[in-house]
Tab-separated table of C-alpha atoms in Angstrom:
chain	number	residue	atom	x	y	z
C	1	UNK	CA	-54.524	42.390	49.139
C	2	UNK	CA	-55.618	40.311	46.174
C	3	UNK	CA	-53.475	42.361	43.827
C	4	UNK	CA	-50.432	41.786	46.026
C	5	UNK	CA	-51.062	38.045	46.008
C	6	UNK	CA	-51.450	38.064	42.235
C	7	UNK	CA	-48.252	40.052	41.845
C	8	UNK	CA	-46.389	37.711	44.169
C	9	UNK	CA	-47.701	34.682	42.298
C	10	UNK	CA	-46.717	36.233	38.988
C	11	UNK	CA	-43.240	36.997	40.323
C	12	UNK	CA	-42.843	33.488	41.663
C	13	UNK	CA	-44.016	32.044	38.346
C	14	UNK	CA	-41.566	34.225	36.447
C	15	UNK	CA	-38.757	33.181	38.763
C	16	UNK	CA	-39.645	29.524	38.314
C	17	UNK	CA	-39.775	29.958	34.554
C	18	UNK	CA	-36.382	31.673	34.510
C	19	UNK	CA	-34.958	28.970	36.764
C	20	UNK	CA	-36.348	26.228	34.518
C	21	UNK	CA	-34.943	27.919	31.420
C	22	UNK	CA	-31.545	28.279	33.078
C	23	UNK	CA	-31.554	24.707	34.371
C	24	UNK	CA	-32.922	22.958	31.286
C	25	UNK	CA	-30.431	21.218	29.009
C	26	UNK	CA	-30.857	18.939	25.979
C	27	UNK	CA	-28.371	16.147	25.233
C	28	UNK	CA	-28.448	14.896	21.647
C	29	UNK	CA	-28.724	11.230	20.687
C	30	UNK	CA	-25.023	10.906	19.759
C	31	UNK	CA	-23.832	12.754	22.885
C	32	UNK	CA	-23.462	12.040	26.589
C	33	UNK	CA	-23.525	14.633	29.360
C	34	UNK	CA	-20.899	14.937	32.079
C	35	UNK	CA	-21.859	17.177	35.031
C	36	UNK	CA	-19.331	18.986	37.232
C	37	UNK	CA	-20.886	20.256	40.452
C	38	UNK	CA	-18.717	22.883	42.121
C	39	UNK	CA	-15.782	21.433	40.187
C	40	UNK	CA	-16.394	17.839	41.250
C	41	UNK	CA	-17.429	15.145	38.805
C	42	UNK	CA	-20.819	13.581	39.400
C	43	UNK	CA	-20.837	9.795	38.882
C	44	UNK	CA	-24.050	9.857	36.863
C	45	UNK	CA	-23.619	10.273	33.087
C	46	UNK	CA	-26.578	12.123	31.609
C	47	UNK	CA	-28.235	10.119	28.797
C	48	UNK	CA	-29.643	11.636	25.575
C	49	UNK	CA	-32.751	13.745	25.970
C	50	UNK	CA	-33.948	16.440	28.375
C	51	UNK	CA	-32.046	16.928	31.630
C	52	UNK	CA	-31.841	19.483	34.456
C	53	UNK	CA	-28.874	21.017	36.270
C	54	UNK	CA	-28.528	23.539	39.089
C	55	UNK	CA	-27.777	26.931	37.535
C	56	UNK	CA	-24.615	28.523	38.828
C	57	UNK	CA	-23.569	25.318	40.586
C	58	UNK	CA	-23.482	22.625	37.897
C	59	UNK	CA	-21.645	22.705	34.609
C	60	UNK	CA	-22.662	20.320	31.838
C	61	UNK	CA	-20.045	19.068	29.351
C	62	UNK	CA	-21.360	17.323	26.250
C	63	UNK	CA	-19.133	14.621	24.786
C	64	UNK	CA	-19.586	13.398	21.216
C	65	UNK	CA	-19.726	9.596	21.010
C	66	UNK	CA	-19.546	9.339	17.208
C	67	UNK	CA	-16.566	7.896	15.360
C	68	UNK	CA	-14.146	10.714	14.566
C	69	UNK	CA	-12.157	10.682	11.312
C	70	UNK	CA	-8.896	12.522	11.888
C	71	UNK	CA	-6.311	12.961	9.115
C	72	UNK	CA	-2.704	12.814	10.246
C	73	UNK	CA	-0.485	15.422	8.537
C	74	UNK	CA	2.270	14.059	6.311
C	75	UNK	CA	5.344	13.184	8.334
C	76	UNK	CA	8.822	13.122	6.810
C	77	UNK	CA	11.312	10.588	8.067
C	78	UNK	CA	14.152	8.257	7.153
C	79	UNK	CA	13.431	4.549	6.881
C	80	UNK	CA	15.617	1.823	8.298
C	81	UNK	CA	17.316	1.408	4.894
C	82	UNK	CA	18.128	5.176	4.742
C	83	UNK	CA	15.436	6.392	2.330
C	84	UNK	CA	13.710	9.735	2.927
C	85	UNK	CA	9.903	9.434	2.611
C	86	UNK	CA	6.776	11.416	3.471
C	87	UNK	CA	3.884	9.387	4.878
C	88	UNK	CA	0.384	10.522	5.812
C	89	UNK	CA	-2.358	8.518	7.492
C	90	UNK	CA	-5.893	8.694	8.863
C	91	UNK	CA	-7.122	7.666	12.330
C	92	UNK	CA	-10.644	6.508	13.232
C	93	UNK	CA	-11.487	6.692	16.942
C	94	UNK	CA	-14.408	7.207	19.308
C	95	UNK	CA	-15.021	8.028	22.963
C	96	UNK	CA	-16.100	5.081	25.096
C	97	UNK	CA	-15.809	6.709	28.536
C	98	UNK	CA	-17.095	10.310	28.601
C	99	UNK	CA	-15.925	10.961	32.167
C	100	UNK	CA	-12.324	9.962	31.377
C	101	UNK	CA	-12.360	11.988	28.154
C	102	UNK	CA	-13.276	15.107	30.179
C	103	UNK	CA	-11.190	14.542	33.323
C	104	UNK	CA	-8.108	12.558	32.244
C	105	UNK	CA	-7.008	14.777	29.328
C	106	UNK	CA	-7.438	18.445	28.511
C	107	UNK	CA	-8.307	17.953	24.822
C	108	UNK	CA	-8.548	14.338	23.714
C	109	UNK	CA	-8.710	15.239	20.004
C	110	UNK	CA	-5.464	17.194	20.157
C	111	UNK	CA	-3.864	14.455	22.257
C	112	UNK	CA	-4.796	11.746	19.752
C	113	UNK	CA	-3.542	13.912	16.880
C	114	UNK	CA	-0.136	14.491	18.480
C	115	UNK	CA	0.211	10.852	19.477
C	116	UNK	CA	-0.644	9.764	15.914
C	117	UNK	CA	2.049	12.025	14.446
C	118	UNK	CA	4.769	10.821	16.807
C	119	UNK	CA	3.763	7.183	16.318
C	120	UNK	CA	3.813	7.610	12.536
C	121	UNK	CA	7.344	9.034	12.641
C	122	UNK	CA	8.402	6.188	14.903
C	123	UNK	CA	6.967	3.531	12.597
C	124	UNK	CA	8.735	5.129	9.612
C	125	UNK	CA	12.115	4.839	11.324
C	126	UNK	CA	11.524	1.191	12.245
C	127	UNK	CA	10.386	0.030	8.791
C	128	UNK	CA	12.032	-0.610	5.450
C	129	UNK	CA	10.880	1.022	2.240
C	130	UNK	CA	9.539	-2.275	0.909
C	131	UNK	CA	7.378	-2.670	4.024
C	132	UNK	CA	5.903	0.816	3.579
C	133	UNK	CA	5.025	0.062	-0.030
C	134	UNK	CA	3.812	-3.539	0.129
C	135	UNK	CA	3.204	-4.554	3.764
C	136	UNK	CA	0.897	-1.811	4.985
C	137	UNK	CA	-1.486	-4.078	6.873
C	138	UNK	CA	1.220	-4.990	9.369
C	139	UNK	CA	2.231	-1.342	9.772
C	140	UNK	CA	-1.399	-0.313	10.275
C	141	UNK	CA	-1.739	-2.853	13.070
C	142	UNK	CA	1.467	-1.592	14.664
C	143	UNK	CA	0.232	2.008	14.521
C	144	UNK	CA	-3.125	1.026	16.000
C	145	UNK	CA	-1.414	-0.754	18.890
C	146	UNK	CA	0.884	2.201	19.578
C	147	UNK	CA	-2.075	4.603	19.669
C	148	UNK	CA	-4.495	2.393	21.555
C	149	UNK	CA	-2.255	1.882	24.598
C	150	UNK	CA	-2.267	5.516	25.849
C	151	UNK	CA	-5.719	6.308	24.427
C	152	UNK	CA	-7.429	3.803	26.729
C	153	UNK	CA	-6.534	5.981	29.722
C	154	UNK	CA	-8.180	8.958	28.010
C	155	UNK	CA	-11.502	7.149	27.538
C	156	UNK	CA	-10.851	6.858	23.789
C	157	UNK	CA	-10.849	3.690	21.673
C	158	UNK	CA	-8.864	3.569	18.414
C	159	UNK	CA	-11.070	1.919	15.822
C	160	UNK	CA	-8.505	1.664	13.035
C	161	UNK	CA	-5.474	3.394	11.496
C	162	UNK	CA	-4.730	3.489	7.773
C	163	UNK	CA	-1.619	4.722	5.950
C	164	UNK	CA	-2.898	6.782	3.034
C	165	UNK	CA	0.081	7.643	0.857
C	166	UNK	CA	3.855	7.232	0.730
C	167	UNK	CA	5.679	9.979	-1.188
C	168	UNK	CA	9.142	9.176	-2.543
C	169	UNK	CA	11.821	11.522	-3.948
C	170	UNK	CA	11.994	11.762	-7.729
C	171	UNK	CA	15.484	10.237	-7.795
C	172	UNK	CA	14.207	7.214	-5.878
C	173	UNK	CA	11.265	6.845	-8.273
C	174	UNK	CA	13.633	6.830	-11.254
C	175	UNK	CA	15.914	4.308	-9.545
C	176	UNK	CA	12.994	2.001	-8.805
C	177	UNK	CA	11.810	2.330	-12.397
C	178	UNK	CA	15.247	1.345	-13.722
C	179	UNK	CA	15.384	-1.556	-11.278
C	180	UNK	CA	11.989	-2.829	-12.406
C	181	UNK	CA	13.000	-2.471	-16.060
C	182	UNK	CA	16.238	-4.397	-15.454
C	183	UNK	CA	14.308	-7.122	-13.642
C	184	UNK	CA	11.865	-7.486	-16.540
C	185	UNK	CA	14.751	-7.613	-19.021
C	186	UNK	CA	16.477	-10.287	-16.949
C	187	UNK	CA	13.327	-12.397	-16.933
C	188	UNK	CA	12.940	-11.975	-20.685
C	189	UNK	CA	16.517	-13.132	-21.264
C	190	UNK	CA	16.059	-16.147	-19.009
C	191	UNK	CA	12.863	-17.117	-20.840
C	192	UNK	CA	14.594	-16.666	-24.204
C	193	UNK	CA	17.563	-18.785	-23.085
C	194	UNK	CA	15.230	-21.543	-21.861
C	195	UNK	CA	13.442	-21.466	-25.197
C	196	UNK	CA	16.738	-21.708	-27.095
C	197	UNK	CA	17.824	-24.646	-24.929
C	198	UNK	CA	14.568	-26.476	-25.513
C	199	UNK	CA	14.727	-25.762	-29.267
C	200	UNK	CA	18.323	-27.021	-29.459
C	201	UNK	CA	17.327	-30.263	-27.744
C	202	UNK	CA	14.446	-30.761	-30.152
C	203	UNK	CA	16.684	-30.009	-33.137
C	204	UNK	CA	19.261	-32.489	-31.879
C	205	UNK	CA	16.573	-35.158	-31.585
C	206	UNK	CA	15.327	-34.320	-35.086
C	207	UNK	CA	18.852	-34.484	-36.496
C	208	UNK	CA	19.421	-37.870	-34.855
C	209	UNK	CA	16.175	-39.159	-36.344
C	210	UNK	CA	16.993	-37.832	-39.828
C	211	UNK	CA	20.508	-39.294	-39.744
C	212	UNK	CA	19.002	-42.759	-39.516
C	213	UNK	CA	17.007	-42.175	-42.729
C	214	UNK	CA	18.931	-40.155	-45.378
C	215	UNK	CA	15.765	-39.743	-47.411
C	216	UNK	CA	14.199	-37.777	-44.546
C	217	UNK	CA	16.718	-34.987	-45.079
C	218	UNK	CA	15.776	-34.774	-48.770
C	219	UNK	CA	12.081	-34.624	-47.872
C	220	UNK	CA	12.773	-31.861	-45.388
C	221	UNK	CA	14.677	-29.964	-48.083
C	222	UNK	CA	11.759	-30.287	-50.468
C	223	UNK	CA	9.372	-29.005	-47.789
C	224	UNK	CA	11.605	-25.978	-47.277
C	225	UNK	CA	11.571	-25.292	-51.030
C	226	UNK	CA	7.775	-25.496	-51.077
C	227	UNK	CA	7.561	-23.093	-48.153
C	228	UNK	CA	9.882	-20.584	-49.837
C	229	UNK	CA	8.062	-20.851	-53.180
C	230	UNK	CA	4.722	-20.112	-51.511
C	231	UNK	CA	5.831	-16.544	-50.763
C	232	UNK	CA	5.615	-13.866	-53.436
C	233	UNK	CA	9.285	-13.189	-53.888
C	234	UNK	CA	12.030	-13.576	-56.463
C	235	UNK	CA	14.202	-15.917	-54.419
C	236	UNK	CA	15.753	-18.729	-56.445
C	237	UNK	CA	16.506	-21.891	-54.515
C	238	UNK	CA	18.825	-24.507	-55.978
C	239	UNK	CA	18.917	-27.660	-53.863
C	240	UNK	CA	22.349	-29.195	-53.745
C	241	UNK	CA	22.849	-32.567	-52.095
C	242	UNK	CA	25.077	-32.409	-49.062
C	243	UNK	CA	26.362	-35.905	-49.744
C	244	UNK	CA	27.862	-34.691	-53.026
C	245	UNK	CA	29.837	-32.017	-51.231
C	246	UNK	CA	31.154	-34.571	-48.780
C	247	UNK	CA	32.129	-36.870	-51.700
C	248	UNK	CA	34.011	-34.072	-53.425
C	249	UNK	CA	35.744	-33.136	-50.193
C	250	UNK	CA	36.990	-36.678	-49.705
C	251	UNK	CA	38.098	-37.028	-53.317
C	252	UNK	CA	40.357	-33.947	-53.346
C	253	UNK	CA	43.887	-34.955	-52.241
C	254	UNK	CA	45.563	-32.791	-49.623
C	255	UNK	CA	49.309	-32.358	-50.039
C	256	UNK	CA	50.992	-31.665	-46.764
C	257	UNK	CA	54.201	-29.710	-46.588
C	258	UNK	CA	53.943	-28.315	-50.148
C	259	UNK	CA	55.795	-25.022	-50.528
C	260	UNK	CA	53.707	-21.960	-51.083
C	261	UNK	CA	53.941	-20.315	-54.460
C	262	UNK	CA	55.803	-17.055	-54.350
C	263	UNK	CA	53.763	-14.025	-55.097
C	264	UNK	CA	54.695	-12.341	-58.344
């Protein structure tokens, strides 16, 4: 009789141990547990730590609550100004409602990935090339808004969206390079023309000042001779007064209407 009781107790203990092993579950710190009992969702979300379920009746789904970094494959599209580009991005999101992430959508990661790709193609078609290259903050906000609207119903929150790279065709790169070079050349010519205008004004003022004092022109000529003589060269400078040339020009008579001499 005692042996039968011991055997029964041992069997009951083994059954309890097997039941406990089958019912015991561990939810990690960064996870939450969602329990489906006979296919129906239980309202209680299991917190991190040790928890128990009914074997064969309950099914525990663990949902990761960490921020997920998901790269978006490069999408090719045509911008609003008819330029073909390839754009890739990265999406940061996390689950905020584990029950919705399990019930509302079959695979929330795949859903977010597909929505990110379609939204990226849509934003390419609505933007100009200059916006893709220089105004990415605005485009990132637009992408985040387009993704966040449907993701809320899936229990997912979009943390941020970043456009990583914009690939252009080689012909477009060469065209942009020529455009930038032409723009720099235009600026250089404008700066040079402004400098010439300023120099001409200063020279005109200097000429007006020197015309009031004829000796100033002679002093300037002597300074030029000193500057030329300071260099190690064989240049010979012979100063010739300009006033003498003007005197000779006025002294030579000009005969109007004189017949040309016939060539021999």
